[in-house]
Short mmCIF file of C-alpha atoms in Angstrom, two decimals:
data_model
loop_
_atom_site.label_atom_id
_atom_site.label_comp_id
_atom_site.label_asym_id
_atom_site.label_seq_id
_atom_site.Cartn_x
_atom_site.Cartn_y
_atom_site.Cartn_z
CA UNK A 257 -11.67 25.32 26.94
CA UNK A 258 -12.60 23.21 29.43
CA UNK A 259 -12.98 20.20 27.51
CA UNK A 260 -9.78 20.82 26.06
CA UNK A 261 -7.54 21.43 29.62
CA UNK A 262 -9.88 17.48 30.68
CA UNK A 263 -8.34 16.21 27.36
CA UNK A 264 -4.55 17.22 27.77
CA UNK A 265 -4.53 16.15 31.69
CA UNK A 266 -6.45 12.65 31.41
CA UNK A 267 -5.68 11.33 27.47
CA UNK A 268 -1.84 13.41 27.23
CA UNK A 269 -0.56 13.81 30.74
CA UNK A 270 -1.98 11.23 33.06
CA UNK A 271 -2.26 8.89 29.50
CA UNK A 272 0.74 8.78 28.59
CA UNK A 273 -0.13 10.24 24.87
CA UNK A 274 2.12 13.04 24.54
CA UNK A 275 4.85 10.90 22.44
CA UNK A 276 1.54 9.83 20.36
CA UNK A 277 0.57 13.52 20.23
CA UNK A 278 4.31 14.54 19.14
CA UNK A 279 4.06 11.60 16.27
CA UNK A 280 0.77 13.41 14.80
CA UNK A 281 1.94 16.49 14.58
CA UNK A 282 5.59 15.60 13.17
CA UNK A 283 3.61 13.67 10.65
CA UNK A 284 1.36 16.47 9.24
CA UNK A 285 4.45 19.36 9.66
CA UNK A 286 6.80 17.00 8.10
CA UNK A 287 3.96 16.37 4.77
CA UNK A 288 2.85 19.47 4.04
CA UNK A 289 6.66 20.77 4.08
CA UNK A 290 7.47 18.24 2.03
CA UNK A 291 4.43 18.99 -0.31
CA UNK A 292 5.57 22.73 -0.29
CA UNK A 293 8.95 21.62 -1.39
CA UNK A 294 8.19 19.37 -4.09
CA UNK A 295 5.74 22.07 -5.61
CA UNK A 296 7.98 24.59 -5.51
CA UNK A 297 10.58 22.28 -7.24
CA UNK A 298 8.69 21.27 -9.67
CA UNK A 299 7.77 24.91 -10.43
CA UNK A 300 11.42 25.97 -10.77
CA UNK A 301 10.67 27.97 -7.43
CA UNK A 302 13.59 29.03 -4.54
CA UNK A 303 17.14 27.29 -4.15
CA UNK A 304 15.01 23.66 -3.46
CA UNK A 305 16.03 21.04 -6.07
CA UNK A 306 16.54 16.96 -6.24
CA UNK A 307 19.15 15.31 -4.81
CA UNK A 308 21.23 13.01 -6.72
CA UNK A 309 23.74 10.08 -5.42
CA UNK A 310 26.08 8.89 -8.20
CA UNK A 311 23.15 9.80 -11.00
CA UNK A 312 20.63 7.93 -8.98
CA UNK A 313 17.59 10.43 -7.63
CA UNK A 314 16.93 10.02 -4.38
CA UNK A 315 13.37 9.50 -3.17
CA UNK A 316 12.48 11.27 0.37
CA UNK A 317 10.78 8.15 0.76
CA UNK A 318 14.26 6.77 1.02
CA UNK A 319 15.30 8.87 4.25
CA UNK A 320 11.92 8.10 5.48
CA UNK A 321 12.06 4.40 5.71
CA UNK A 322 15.41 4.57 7.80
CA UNK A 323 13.93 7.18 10.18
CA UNK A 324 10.86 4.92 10.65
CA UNK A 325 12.80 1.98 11.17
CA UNK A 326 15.37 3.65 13.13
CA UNK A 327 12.32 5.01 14.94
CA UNK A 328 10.47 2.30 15.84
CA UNK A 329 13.51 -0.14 17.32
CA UNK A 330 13.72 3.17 19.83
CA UNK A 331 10.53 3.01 20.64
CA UNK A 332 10.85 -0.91 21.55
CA UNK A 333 13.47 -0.36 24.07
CA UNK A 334 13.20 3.10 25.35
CA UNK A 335 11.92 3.78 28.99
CA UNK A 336 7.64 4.82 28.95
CA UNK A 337 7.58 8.67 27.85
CA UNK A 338 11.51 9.27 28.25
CA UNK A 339 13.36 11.59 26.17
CA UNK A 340 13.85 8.30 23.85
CA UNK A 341 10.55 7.83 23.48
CA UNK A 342 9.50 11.41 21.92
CA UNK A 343 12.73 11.25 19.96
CA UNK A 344 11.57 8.06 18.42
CA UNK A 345 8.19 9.37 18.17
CA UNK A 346 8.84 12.28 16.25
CA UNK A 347 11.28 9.77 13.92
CA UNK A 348 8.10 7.69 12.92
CA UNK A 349 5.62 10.63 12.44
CA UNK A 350 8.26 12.30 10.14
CA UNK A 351 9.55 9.49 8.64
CA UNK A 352 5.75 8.12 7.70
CA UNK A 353 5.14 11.26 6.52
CA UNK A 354 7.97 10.62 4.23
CA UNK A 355 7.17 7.69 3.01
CA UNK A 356 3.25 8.24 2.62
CA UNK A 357 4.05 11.15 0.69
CA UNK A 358 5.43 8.68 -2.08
CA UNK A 359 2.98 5.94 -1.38
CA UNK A 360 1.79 5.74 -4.67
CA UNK A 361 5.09 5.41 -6.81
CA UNK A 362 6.29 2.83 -4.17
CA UNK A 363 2.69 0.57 -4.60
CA UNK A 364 3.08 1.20 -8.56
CA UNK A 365 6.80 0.72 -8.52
CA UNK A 366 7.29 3.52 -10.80
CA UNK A 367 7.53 7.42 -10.50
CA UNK A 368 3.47 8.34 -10.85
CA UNK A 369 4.06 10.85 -8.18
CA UNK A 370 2.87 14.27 -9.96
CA UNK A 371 -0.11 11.84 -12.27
CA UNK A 372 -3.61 11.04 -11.51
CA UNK A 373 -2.25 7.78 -9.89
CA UNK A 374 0.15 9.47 -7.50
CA UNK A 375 -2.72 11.00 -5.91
CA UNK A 376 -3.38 8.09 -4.27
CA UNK A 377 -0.46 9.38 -1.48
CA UNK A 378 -2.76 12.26 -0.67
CA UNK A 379 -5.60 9.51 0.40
CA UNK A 380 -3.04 7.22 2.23
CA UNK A 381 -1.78 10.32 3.85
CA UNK A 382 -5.36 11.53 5.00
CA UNK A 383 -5.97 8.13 6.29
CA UNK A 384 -3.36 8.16 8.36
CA UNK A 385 -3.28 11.02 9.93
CA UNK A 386 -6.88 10.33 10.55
CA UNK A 387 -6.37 7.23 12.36
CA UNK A 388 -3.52 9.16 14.25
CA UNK A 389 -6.10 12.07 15.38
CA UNK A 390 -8.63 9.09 16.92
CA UNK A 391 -6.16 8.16 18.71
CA UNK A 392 -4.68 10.74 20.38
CA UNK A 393 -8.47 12.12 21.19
CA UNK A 394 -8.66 8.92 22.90
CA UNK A 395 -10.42 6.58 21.15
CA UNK A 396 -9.73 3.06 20.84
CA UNK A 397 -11.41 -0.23 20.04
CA UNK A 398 -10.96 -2.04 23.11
CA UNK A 399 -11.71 1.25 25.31
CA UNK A 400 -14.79 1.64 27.67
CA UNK A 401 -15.40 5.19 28.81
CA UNK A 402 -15.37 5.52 32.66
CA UNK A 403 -14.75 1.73 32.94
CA UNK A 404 -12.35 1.34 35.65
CA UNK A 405 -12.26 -2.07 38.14
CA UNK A 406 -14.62 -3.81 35.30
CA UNK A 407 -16.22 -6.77 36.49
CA UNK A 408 -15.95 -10.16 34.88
CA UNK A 409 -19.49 -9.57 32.45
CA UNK A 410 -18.33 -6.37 31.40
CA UNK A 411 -15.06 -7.28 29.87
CA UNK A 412 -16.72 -10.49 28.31
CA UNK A 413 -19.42 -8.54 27.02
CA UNK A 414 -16.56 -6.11 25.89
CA UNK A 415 -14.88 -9.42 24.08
CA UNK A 416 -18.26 -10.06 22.05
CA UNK A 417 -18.54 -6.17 21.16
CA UNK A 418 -14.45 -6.43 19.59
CA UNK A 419 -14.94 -9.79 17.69
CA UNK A 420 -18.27 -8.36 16.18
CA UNK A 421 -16.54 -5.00 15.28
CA UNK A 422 -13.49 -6.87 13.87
CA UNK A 423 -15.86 -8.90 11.81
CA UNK A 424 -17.33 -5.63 10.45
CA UNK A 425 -14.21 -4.49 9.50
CA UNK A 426 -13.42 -7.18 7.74
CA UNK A 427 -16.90 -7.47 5.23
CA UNK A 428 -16.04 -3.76 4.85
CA UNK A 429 -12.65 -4.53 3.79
CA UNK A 430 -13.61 -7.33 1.43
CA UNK A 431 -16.34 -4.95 -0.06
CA UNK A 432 -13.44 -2.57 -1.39
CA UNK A 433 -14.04 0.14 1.07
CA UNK A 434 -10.87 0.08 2.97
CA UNK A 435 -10.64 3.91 4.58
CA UNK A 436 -13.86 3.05 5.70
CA UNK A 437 -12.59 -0.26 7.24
CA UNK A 438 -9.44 1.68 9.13
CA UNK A 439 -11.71 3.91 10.59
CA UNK A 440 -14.10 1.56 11.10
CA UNK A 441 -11.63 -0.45 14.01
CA UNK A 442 -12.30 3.13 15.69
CA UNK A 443 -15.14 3.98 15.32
CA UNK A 444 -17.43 0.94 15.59
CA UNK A 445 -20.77 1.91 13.78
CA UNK A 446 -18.91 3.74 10.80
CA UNK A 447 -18.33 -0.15 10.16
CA UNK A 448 -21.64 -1.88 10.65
CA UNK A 449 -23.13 0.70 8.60
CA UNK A 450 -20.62 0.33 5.80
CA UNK A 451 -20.89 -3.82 6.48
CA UNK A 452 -24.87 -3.58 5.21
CA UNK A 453 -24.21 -1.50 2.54
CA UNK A 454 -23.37 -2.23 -1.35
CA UNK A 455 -19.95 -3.70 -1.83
CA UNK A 456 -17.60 -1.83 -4.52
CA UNK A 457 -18.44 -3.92 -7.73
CA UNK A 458 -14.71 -4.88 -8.59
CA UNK A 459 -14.35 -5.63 -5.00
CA UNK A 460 -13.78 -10.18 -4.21
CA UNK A 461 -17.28 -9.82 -1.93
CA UNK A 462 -19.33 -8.65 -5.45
CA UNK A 463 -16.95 -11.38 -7.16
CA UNK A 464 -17.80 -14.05 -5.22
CA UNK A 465 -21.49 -12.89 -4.42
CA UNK A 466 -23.50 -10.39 -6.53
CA UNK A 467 -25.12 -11.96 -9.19
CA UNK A 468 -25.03 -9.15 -12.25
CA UNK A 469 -28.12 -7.38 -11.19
CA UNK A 470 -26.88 -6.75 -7.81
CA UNK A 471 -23.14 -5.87 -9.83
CA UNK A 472 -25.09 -3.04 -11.58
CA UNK A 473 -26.94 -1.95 -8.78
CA UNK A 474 -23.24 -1.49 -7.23
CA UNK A 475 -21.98 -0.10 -9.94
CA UNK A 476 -24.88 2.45 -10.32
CA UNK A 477 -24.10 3.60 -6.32
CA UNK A 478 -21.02 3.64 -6.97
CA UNK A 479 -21.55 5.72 -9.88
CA UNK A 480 -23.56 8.52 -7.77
CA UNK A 481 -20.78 8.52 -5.34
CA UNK A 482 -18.18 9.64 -7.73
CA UNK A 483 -20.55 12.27 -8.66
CA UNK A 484 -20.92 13.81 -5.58
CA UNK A 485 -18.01 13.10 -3.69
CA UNK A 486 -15.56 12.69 -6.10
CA UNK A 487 -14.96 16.70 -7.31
CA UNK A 488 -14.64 17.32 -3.58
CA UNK A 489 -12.13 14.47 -2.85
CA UNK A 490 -10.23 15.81 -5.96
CA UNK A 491 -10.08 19.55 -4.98
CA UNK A 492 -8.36 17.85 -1.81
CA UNK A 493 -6.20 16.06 -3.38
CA UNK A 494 -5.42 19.18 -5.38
CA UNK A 495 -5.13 21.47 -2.72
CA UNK A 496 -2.45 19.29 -0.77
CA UNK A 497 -0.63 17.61 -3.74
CA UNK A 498 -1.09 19.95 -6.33
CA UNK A 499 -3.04 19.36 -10.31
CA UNK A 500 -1.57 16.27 -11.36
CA UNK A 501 0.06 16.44 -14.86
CA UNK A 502 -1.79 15.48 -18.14
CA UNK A 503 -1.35 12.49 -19.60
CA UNK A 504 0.20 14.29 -22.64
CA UNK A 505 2.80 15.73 -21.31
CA UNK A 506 5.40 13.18 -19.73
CA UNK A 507 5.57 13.31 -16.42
CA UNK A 508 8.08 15.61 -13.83
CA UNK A 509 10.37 14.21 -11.66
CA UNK A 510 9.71 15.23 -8.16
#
């Protein structure tokens, strides 16, 4: 309890993260209702159904795009942590929410949103709100803890430590691991670890570099990682988004 009344007075009331804090939680409310919704829709469930516009469906990721926009031109020209400023902060968490939820069907361009593929959304969805929680704890990759008044060294030394770290990131990113590489620009040795490891073999840094024994060496890890980790990252994907439908049976609007 302590920790947590030191958190809320230095990172959300004397850091100015409380329209941060508002955008996390709109953001996770705002995709699990929506998650709820669809399910239940697509079970036949309550008075919930899809909304129509001259015969057209309308995609919640449609709504969500203008609240983000609408959200973030707010955000540009409203006063630091005014009433405009939580207003457009709960705009962009909802309306990201929105529009993450359908991820997958806007990267595919076509409705994949209750098939295997559509699952991607739950893992850009994760990610996000991920990235969102490291924030508002307070970290950041240009913060120093208890660094206040920094003398010249420090903050060049600081310098070094980003460009290294943003280098990281980006062998991790080429390798095909990109969650790790967004999490990575927080937390720094989640990428250097990640940077020394096997790249994904479809991935351009095994294109361009692995000769085919180190290809099926990467293939083989990444083999072992499905194994293990993927029946957990697909009772997640379950659990939030809900069994995707077979490939027999043709797939249900949302």
């Amino acid at each position: 309890m302590h920790w947590f009344n030191w958190w809320w007075s230095h990172e959300v009331v004397h850091g100015g993260k409380g329209p941060l804090l508002l955008a996390l939680i709109a953001f996770v409310v705002t995709f699990l209702v929506t998650r709820i919704i669809t399910r239940l829709i697509r079970a036949g469930i309550g008075p919930f159904g899809n909304i129509n516009i001259d015969g057209v469906h309308l995609h919640h990721s449609t709504p969500g795009v203008v609240m983000v926009i609408g959200g973030g031109l707010t955000a540009v020209g409203a006063p630091t942590l005014s009433v405009w400023a939580y207003l457009a902060a709960f705009a962009v968490g909802s309306g990201s929410a929105l529009v993450l939820d359908e991820f997958a069907m806007i990267f595919r361009l076509r409705d994949v949103y209750w098939s295997e593929e559509g699952q991607m959304s739950i893992g850009a969805a994760t990610l996000a709100a991920a990235c969102l929680c490291l924030a508002v704890v307070g970290l950041s990759p240009a913060s120093v803890p208890g660094l206040s008044g920094a003398v010249l060294w420090i903050r060049y030394a600081l310098m070094v430590f980003l460009a290294l770290n943003l280098t990281a990131v980006a062998v991790v990113a080429l390798k095909g691991k990109y969650p790790t590489a967004v999490v990575g620009v927080f937390v720094a040795p989640v990428a250097w670890i990640a940077a020394i490891r096997l790249a994904r073999p479809t991935s351009l840094w095994a294109r361009l570099r692995y000769d085919e024994h180190r290809r099926s060496l990467a293939r083989r890890r990444l083999d072992r990682f499905d194994r293990r980790w993927g029946p957990i990252q697909r009772r997640w994907a379950d659990l939030i988004g809900g069994r995707p439908t077979r490939l027999d049976h043709p797939p249900e609007e949302n």
